[in-house]
CSV table of C-alpha atoms and ligand atoms in Angstrom, one decimal:
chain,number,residue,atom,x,y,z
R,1,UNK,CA,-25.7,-77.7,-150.2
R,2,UNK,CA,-28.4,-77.0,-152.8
R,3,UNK,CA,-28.3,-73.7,-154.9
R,4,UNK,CA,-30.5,-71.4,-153.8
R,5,UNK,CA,-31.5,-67.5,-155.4
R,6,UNK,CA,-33.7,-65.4,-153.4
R,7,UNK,CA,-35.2,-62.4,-155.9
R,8,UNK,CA,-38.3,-60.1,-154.8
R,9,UNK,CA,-41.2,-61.6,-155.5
R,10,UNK,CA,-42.0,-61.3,-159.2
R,11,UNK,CA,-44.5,-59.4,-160.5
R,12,UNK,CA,-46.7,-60.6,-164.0
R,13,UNK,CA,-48.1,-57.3,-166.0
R,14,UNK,CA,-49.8,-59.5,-168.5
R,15,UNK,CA,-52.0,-62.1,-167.0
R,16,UNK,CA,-55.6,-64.0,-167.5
R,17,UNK,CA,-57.5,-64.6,-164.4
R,18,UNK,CA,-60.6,-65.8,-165.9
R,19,UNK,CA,-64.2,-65.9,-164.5
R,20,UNK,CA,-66.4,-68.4,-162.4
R,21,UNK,CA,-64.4,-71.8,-161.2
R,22,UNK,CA,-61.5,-71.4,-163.1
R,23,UNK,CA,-60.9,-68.1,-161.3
R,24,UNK,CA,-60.3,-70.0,-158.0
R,25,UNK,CA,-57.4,-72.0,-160.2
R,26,UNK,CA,-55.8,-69.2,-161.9
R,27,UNK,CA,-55.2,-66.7,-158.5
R,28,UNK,CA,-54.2,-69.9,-156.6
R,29,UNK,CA,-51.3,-70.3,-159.0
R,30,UNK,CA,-50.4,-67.0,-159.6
R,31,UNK,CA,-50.3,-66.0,-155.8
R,32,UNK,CA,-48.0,-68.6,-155.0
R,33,UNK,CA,-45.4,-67.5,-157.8
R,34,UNK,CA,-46.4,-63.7,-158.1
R,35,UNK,CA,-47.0,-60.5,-156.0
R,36,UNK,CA,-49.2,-58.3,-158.2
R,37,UNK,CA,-50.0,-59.2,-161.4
R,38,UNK,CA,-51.7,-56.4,-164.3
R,39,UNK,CA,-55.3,-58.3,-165.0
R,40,UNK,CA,-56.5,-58.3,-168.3
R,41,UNK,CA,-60.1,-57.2,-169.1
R,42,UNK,CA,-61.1,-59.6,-171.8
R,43,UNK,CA,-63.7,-61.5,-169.9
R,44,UNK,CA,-67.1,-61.9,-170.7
R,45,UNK,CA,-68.5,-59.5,-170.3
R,46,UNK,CA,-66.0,-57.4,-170.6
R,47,UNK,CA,-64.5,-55.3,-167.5
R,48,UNK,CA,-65.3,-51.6,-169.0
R,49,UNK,CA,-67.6,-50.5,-166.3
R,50,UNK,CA,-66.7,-48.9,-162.8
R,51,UNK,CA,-69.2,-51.8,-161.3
R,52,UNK,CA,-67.4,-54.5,-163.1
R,53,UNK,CA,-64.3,-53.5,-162.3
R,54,UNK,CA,-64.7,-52.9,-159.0
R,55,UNK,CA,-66.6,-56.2,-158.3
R,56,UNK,CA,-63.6,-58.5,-160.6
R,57,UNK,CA,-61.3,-57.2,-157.9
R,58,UNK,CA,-63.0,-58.1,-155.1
R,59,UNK,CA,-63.8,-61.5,-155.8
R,60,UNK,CA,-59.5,-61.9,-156.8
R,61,UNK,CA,-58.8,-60.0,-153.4
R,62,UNK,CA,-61.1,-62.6,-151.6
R,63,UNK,CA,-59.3,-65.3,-153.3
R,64,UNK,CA,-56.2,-64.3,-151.8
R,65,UNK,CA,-55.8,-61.2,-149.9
R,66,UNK,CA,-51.8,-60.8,-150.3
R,67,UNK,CA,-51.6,-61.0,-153.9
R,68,UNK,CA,-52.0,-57.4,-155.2
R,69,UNK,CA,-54.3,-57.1,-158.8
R,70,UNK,CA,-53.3,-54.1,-161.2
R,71,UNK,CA,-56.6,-53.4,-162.8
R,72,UNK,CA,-57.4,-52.5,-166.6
R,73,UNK,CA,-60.2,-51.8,-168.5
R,74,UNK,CA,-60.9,-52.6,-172.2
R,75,UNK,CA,-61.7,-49.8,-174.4
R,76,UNK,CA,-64.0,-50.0,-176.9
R,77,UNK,CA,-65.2,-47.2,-179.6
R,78,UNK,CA,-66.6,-44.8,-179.1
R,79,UNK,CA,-65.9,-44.5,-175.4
R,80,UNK,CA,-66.1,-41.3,-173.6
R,81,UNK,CA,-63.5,-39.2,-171.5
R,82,UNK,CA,-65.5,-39.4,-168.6
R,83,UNK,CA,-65.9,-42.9,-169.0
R,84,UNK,CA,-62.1,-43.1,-168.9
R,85,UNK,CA,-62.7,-41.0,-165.9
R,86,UNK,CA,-64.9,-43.2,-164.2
R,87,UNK,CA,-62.6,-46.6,-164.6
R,88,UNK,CA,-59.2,-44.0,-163.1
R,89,UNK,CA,-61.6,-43.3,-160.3
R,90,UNK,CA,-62.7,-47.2,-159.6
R,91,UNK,CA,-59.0,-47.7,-159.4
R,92,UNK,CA,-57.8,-49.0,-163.3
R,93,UNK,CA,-54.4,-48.4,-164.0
R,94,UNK,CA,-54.1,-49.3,-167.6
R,95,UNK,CA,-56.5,-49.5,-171.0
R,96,UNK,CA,-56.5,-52.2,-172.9
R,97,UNK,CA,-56.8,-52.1,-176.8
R,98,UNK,CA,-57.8,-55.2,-178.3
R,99,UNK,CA,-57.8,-54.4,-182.7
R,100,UNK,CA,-61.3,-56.5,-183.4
R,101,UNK,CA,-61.0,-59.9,-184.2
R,102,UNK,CA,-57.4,-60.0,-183.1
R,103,UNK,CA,-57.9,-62.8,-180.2
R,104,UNK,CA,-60.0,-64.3,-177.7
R,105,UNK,CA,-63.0,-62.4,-176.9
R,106,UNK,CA,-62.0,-59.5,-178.9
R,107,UNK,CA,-65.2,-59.1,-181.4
R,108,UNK,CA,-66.0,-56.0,-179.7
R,109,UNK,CA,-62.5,-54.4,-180.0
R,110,UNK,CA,-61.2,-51.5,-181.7
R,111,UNK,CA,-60.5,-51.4,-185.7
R,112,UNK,CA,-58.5,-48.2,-185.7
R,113,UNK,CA,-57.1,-45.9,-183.4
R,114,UNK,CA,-59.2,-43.0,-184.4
R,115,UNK,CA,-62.6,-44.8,-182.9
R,116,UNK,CA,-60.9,-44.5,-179.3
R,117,UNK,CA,-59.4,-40.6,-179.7
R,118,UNK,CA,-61.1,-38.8,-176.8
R,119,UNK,CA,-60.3,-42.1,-174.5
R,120,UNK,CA,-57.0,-42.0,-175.4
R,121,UNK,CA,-56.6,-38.4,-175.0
R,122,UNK,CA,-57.9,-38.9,-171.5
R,123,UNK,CA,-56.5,-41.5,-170.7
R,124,UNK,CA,-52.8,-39.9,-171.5
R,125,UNK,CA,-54.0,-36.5,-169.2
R,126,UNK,CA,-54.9,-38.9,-166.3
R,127,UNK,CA,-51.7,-40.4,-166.7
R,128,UNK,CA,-53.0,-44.2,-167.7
R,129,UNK,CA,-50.6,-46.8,-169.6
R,130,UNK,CA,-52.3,-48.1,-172.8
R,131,UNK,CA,-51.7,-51.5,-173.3
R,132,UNK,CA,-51.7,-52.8,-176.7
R,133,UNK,CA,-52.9,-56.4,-178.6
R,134,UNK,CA,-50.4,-55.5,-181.4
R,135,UNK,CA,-51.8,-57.5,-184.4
R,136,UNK,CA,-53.2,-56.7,-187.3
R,137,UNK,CA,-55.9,-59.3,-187.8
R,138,UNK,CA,-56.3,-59.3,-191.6
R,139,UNK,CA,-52.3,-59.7,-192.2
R,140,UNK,CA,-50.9,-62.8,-193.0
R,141,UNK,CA,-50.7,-64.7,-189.0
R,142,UNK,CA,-46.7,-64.8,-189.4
R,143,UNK,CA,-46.8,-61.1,-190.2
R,144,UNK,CA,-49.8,-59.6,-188.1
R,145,UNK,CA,-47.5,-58.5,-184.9
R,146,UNK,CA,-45.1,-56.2,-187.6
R,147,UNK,CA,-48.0,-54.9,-189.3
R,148,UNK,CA,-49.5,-53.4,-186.8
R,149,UNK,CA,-46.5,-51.5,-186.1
R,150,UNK,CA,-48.0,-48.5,-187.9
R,151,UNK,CA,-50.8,-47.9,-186.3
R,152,UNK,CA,-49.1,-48.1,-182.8
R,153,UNK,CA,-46.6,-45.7,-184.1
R,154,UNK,CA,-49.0,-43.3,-185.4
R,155,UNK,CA,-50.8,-43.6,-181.9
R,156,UNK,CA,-47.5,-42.7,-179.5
R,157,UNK,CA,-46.8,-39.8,-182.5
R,158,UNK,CA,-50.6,-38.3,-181.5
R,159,UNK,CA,-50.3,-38.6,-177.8
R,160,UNK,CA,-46.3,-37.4,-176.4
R,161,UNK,CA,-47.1,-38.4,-173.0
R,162,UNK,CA,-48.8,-41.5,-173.1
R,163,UNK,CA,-47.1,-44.5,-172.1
R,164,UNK,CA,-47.4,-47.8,-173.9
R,165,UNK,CA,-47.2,-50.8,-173.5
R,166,UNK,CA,-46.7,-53.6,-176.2
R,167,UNK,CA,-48.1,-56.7,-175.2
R,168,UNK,CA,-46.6,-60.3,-175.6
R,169,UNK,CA,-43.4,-59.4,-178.6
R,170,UNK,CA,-42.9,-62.0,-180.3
R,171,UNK,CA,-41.0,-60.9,-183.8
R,172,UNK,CA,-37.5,-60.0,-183.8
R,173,UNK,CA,-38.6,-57.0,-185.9
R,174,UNK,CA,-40.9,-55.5,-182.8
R,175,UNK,CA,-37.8,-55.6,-180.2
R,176,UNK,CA,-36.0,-53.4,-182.7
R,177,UNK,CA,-38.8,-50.8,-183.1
R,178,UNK,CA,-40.0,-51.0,-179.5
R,179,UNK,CA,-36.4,-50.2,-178.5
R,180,UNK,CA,-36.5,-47.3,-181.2
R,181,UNK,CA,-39.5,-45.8,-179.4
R,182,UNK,CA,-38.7,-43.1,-176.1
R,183,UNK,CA,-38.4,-44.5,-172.7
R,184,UNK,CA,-42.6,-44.1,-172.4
R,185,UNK,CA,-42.9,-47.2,-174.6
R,186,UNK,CA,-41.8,-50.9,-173.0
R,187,UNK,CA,-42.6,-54.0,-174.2
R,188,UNK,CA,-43.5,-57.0,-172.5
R,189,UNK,CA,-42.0,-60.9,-172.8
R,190,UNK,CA,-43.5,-64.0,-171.8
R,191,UNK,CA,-42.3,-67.7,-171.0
R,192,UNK,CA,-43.2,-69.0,-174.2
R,193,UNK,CA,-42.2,-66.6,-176.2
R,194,UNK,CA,-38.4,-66.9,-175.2
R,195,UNK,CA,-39.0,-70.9,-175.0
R,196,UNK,CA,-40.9,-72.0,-178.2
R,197,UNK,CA,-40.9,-71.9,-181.5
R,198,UNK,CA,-43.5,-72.5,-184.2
R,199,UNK,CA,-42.0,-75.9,-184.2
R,200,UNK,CA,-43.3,-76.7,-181.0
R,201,UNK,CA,-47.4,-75.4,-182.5
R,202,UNK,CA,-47.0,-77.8,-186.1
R,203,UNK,CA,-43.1,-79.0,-186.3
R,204,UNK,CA,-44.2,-82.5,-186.0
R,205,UNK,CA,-47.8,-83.1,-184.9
R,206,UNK,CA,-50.0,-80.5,-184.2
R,207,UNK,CA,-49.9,-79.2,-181.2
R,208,UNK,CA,-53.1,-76.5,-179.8
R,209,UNK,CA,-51.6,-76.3,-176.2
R,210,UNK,CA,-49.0,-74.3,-177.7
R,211,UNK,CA,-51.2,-72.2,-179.8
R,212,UNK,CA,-51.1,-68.7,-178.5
R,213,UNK,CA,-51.9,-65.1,-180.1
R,214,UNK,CA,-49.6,-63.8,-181.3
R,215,UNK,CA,-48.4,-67.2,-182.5
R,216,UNK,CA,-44.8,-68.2,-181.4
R,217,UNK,CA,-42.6,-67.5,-184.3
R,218,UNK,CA,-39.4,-68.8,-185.9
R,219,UNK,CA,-35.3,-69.4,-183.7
R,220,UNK,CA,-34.0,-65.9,-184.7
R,221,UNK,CA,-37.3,-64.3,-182.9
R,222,UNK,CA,-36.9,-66.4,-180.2
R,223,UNK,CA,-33.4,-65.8,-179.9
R,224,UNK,CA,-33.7,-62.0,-180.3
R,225,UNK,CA,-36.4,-61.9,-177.2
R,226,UNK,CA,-33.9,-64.0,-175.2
R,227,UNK,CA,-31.3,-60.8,-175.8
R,228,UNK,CA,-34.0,-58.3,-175.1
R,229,UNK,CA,-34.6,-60.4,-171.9
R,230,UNK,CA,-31.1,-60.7,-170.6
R,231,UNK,CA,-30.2,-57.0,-172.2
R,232,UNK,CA,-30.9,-55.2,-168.7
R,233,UNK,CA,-32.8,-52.4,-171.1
R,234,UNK,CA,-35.9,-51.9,-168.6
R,235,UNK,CA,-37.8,-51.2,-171.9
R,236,UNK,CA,-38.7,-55.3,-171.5
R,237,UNK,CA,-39.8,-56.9,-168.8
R,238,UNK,CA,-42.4,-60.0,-168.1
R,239,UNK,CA,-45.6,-60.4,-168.8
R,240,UNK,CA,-46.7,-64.1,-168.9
R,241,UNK,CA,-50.1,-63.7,-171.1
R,242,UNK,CA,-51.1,-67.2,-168.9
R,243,UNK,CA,-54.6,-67.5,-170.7
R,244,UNK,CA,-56.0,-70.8,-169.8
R,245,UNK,CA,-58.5,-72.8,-171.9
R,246,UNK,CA,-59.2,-75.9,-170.8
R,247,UNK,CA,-58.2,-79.1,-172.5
R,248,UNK,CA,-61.4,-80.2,-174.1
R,249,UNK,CA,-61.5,-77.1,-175.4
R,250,UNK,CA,-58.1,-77.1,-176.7
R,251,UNK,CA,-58.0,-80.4,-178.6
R,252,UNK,CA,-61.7,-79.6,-179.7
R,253,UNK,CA,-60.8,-78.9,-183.6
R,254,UNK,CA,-61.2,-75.3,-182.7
R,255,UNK,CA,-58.5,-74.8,-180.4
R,256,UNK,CA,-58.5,-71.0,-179.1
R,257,UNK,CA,-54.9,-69.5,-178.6
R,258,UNK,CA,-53.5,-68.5,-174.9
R,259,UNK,CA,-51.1,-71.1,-173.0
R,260,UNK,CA,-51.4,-71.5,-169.0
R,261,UNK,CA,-47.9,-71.0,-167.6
R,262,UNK,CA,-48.2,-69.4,-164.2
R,263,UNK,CA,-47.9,-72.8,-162.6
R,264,UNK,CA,-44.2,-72.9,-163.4
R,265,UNK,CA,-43.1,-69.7,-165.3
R,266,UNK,CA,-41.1,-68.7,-162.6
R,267,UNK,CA,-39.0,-72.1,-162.6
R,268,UNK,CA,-38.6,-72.3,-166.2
R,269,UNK,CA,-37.1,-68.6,-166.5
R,270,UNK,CA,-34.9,-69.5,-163.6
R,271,UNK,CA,-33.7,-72.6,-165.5
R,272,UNK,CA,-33.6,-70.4,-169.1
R,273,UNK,CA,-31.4,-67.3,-167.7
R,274,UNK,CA,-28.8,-69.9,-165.7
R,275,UNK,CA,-28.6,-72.2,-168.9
R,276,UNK,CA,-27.7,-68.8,-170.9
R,277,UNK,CA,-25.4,-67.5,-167.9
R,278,UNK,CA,-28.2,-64.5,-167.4
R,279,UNK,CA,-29.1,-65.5,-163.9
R,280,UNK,CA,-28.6,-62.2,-162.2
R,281,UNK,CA,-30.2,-60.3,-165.1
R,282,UNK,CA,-33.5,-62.6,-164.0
R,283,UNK,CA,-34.8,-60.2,-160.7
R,284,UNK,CA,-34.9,-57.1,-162.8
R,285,UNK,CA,-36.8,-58.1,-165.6
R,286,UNK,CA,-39.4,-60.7,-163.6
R,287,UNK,CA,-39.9,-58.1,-160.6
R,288,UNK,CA,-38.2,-54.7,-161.1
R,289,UNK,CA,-38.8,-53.2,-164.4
R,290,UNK,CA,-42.3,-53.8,-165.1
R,291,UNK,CA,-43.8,-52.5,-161.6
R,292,UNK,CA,-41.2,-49.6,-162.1
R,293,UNK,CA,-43.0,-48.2,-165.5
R,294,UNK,CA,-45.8,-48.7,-164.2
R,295,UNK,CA,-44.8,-46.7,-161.3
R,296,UNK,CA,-45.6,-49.2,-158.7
R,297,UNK,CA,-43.4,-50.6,-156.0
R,298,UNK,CA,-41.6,-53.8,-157.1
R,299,UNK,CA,-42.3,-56.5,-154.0
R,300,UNK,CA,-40.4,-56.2,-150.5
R,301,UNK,CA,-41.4,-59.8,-150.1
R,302,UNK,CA,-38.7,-62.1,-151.6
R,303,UNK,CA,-39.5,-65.4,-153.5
R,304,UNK,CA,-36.6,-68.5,-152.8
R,305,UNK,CA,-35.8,-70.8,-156.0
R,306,UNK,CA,-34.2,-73.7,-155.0
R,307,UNK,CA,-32.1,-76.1,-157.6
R,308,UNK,CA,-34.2,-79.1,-157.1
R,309,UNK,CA,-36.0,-80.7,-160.2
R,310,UNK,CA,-40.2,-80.5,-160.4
R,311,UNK,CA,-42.0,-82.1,-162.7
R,312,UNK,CA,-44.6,-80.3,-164.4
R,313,UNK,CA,-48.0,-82.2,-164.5
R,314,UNK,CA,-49.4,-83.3,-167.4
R,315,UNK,CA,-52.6,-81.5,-166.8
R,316,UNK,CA,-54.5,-79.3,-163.8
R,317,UNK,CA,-57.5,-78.5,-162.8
R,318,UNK,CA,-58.4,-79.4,-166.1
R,319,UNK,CA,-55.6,-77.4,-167.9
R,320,UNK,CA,-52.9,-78.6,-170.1
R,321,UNK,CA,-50.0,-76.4,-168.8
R,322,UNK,CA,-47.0,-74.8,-171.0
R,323,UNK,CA,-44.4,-77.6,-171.4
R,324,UNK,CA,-46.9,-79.8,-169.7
R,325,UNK,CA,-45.0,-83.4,-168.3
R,326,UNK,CA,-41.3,-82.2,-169.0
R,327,UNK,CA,-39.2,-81.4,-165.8
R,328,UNK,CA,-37.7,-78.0,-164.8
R,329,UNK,CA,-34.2,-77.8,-162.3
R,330,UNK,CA,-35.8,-75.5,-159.7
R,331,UNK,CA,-38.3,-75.3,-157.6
R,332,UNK,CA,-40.4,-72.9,-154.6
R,333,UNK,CA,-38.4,-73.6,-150.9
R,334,UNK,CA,-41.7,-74.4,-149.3
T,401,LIG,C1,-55.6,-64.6,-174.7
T,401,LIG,C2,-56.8,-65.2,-174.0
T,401,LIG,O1,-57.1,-66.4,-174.3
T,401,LIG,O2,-57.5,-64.5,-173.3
T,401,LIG,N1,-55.1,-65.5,-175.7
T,401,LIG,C3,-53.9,-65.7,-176.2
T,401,LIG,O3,-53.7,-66.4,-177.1
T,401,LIG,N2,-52.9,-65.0,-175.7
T,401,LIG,C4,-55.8,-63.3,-175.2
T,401,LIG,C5,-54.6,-62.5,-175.6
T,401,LIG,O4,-53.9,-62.0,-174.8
T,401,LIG,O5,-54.4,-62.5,-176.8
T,402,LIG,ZN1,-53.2,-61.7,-173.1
């Protein structure tokens, strides 16, 4: 008989749904794999109005009615309290800050802290998470996640009762200080992170469908995620950062970072915690902890992996996926 685990249905708090056609693409493959997902605002324009935010939602819940959106908004300076307000009141759970320059569409983020105080202050008495971009764009690229952790630790020191979020670790030096930081500060982990290395970006030839921000970093990072991932701490939990680009646009000579893996994240975690002997660890950190600090109900729905190989397609809808024609030992049970 095949092997067969049945976990709730996970839940991603760090994924790109995109705008237009590619929308239709992005909620198709994160419904099938995903209960809720938190939706980042970095589309253009932005999602920092009550209108915008309300209308983004819509046209996902049309898409598909049973997949629940978690809703942010990206801050930008200068904003007001009662336009923090506003966005609680359309329904955002979270803020986004994006540090200017830091990533895709971020030329309108935030280049210190101090431009966002009355959000922020806000945003921590209405009980919002802030979710942070943690790089500092003017450090060296190897070096911009760890730089930045200054700033984010002057910002939980300012505000005691805000909880944070930071986005996408990817140095072994930012699970240490996020697991320094009180219970209000968690961390999120995604597919590639605990898969790749820099290697896989320029190790032989260069590679732009595994360019992401931050950029994936060296075997001890890698291998200290992994740890944070099978830890049980439920300071870490998943957050895919699936940002599609599509592949013209990759292999264009200006490749923009983000990697599409909600097609088979699921799958390749399954085959990552069995391989390291952390398959019951896998349910708690893909579909417990993150709803949990968000305080959201994990899924009462469950998802069924089977062990049956699927081959990852080489590219779809016009997307080269994350590890793109390689084949991964379990599958959905239709
Ligand atoms: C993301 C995108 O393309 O929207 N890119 C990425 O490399 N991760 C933005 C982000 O989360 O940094
Ligand atoms: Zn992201």
């Amino acid at each position: 008989m095949e092997k067969m685990i049945a976990i709730r249905k996970p839940s991603d708090m760090h994924l790109h749904l995109r705008q237009g056609a590619m929308l239709k693409t992005t909620v198709r493959d994160a419904a099938a794999w995903f209960a809720q997902a938190v939706v980042m605002p970095n589309t253009l324009p932005p999602i920092n109005t009550p209108e915008r935010l309300a209308a983004y939602r819509d046209e996902i819940f049309s898409l598909a009615p049973g997949f629940k959106p978690v809703m942010s908004f990206k801050l930008y300076p200068g904003m007001s309290a009662s336009a923090v307000k506003a966005m609680a009141k359309a329904g955002a759970l979270l803020g986004k800050l994006y540090p200017a320059g830091a990533t895709t569409n971020s030329e309108d983020g935030v280049t210190s802290w101090h431009q966002i105080k009355e959000a922020l202050g806000a945003m921590s008495d209405l009980g919002l998470v802030l979710s942070i971009h943690c790089e500092k764009p003017d450090a060296f690229v190897l070096d911009r996640e760890y730089k930045y952790h200054r700033e984010f630790a002057a910002i939980c020191k300012a505000y005691p009762d805000l909880r944070m979020v930071f986005e996408h670790i990817s140095d072994r030096r930012s699970i240490e200080f996020v697991a320094s930081l009180p219970d209000r500060v968690a961390g999120t982990i995604t597919a590639h992170h605990l898969l790749l290395t820099l290697d896989d970006v320029i190790g032989a030839n260069m590679n732009p469908h595994t360019f992401c921000k931050p950029v994936v970093k060296g075997p001890k990072d890698r291998d200290a995620l992994q740890q944070a991932a099978f830890s049980g701490s439920s300071k870490f939990f998943f957050g895919s950062d699936s940002a599609p680009h599509l592949k013209t646009k990759k292999e264009s000579g200006a490749a923009a970072g983000g990697i599409y893996s909600s097609p088979y994240a699921v799958p390749l975690m399954a085959e990552l915690f069995e391989q390291q002997g952390q398959l019951k660890k896998l349910e708690n950190f893909i579909s417990v902890f993150g709803p949990k600090f968000y305080g959201l109900k994990p899924a009462k729905e469950k998802l069924v992996l089977i062990k049956k190989e699927s081959t990852i397609p080489a590219v779809t809808d016009g997307i080269v996926p994350l590890c793109a024609g390689k084949t991964v030992s379990w599958s959905i049970k239709a």
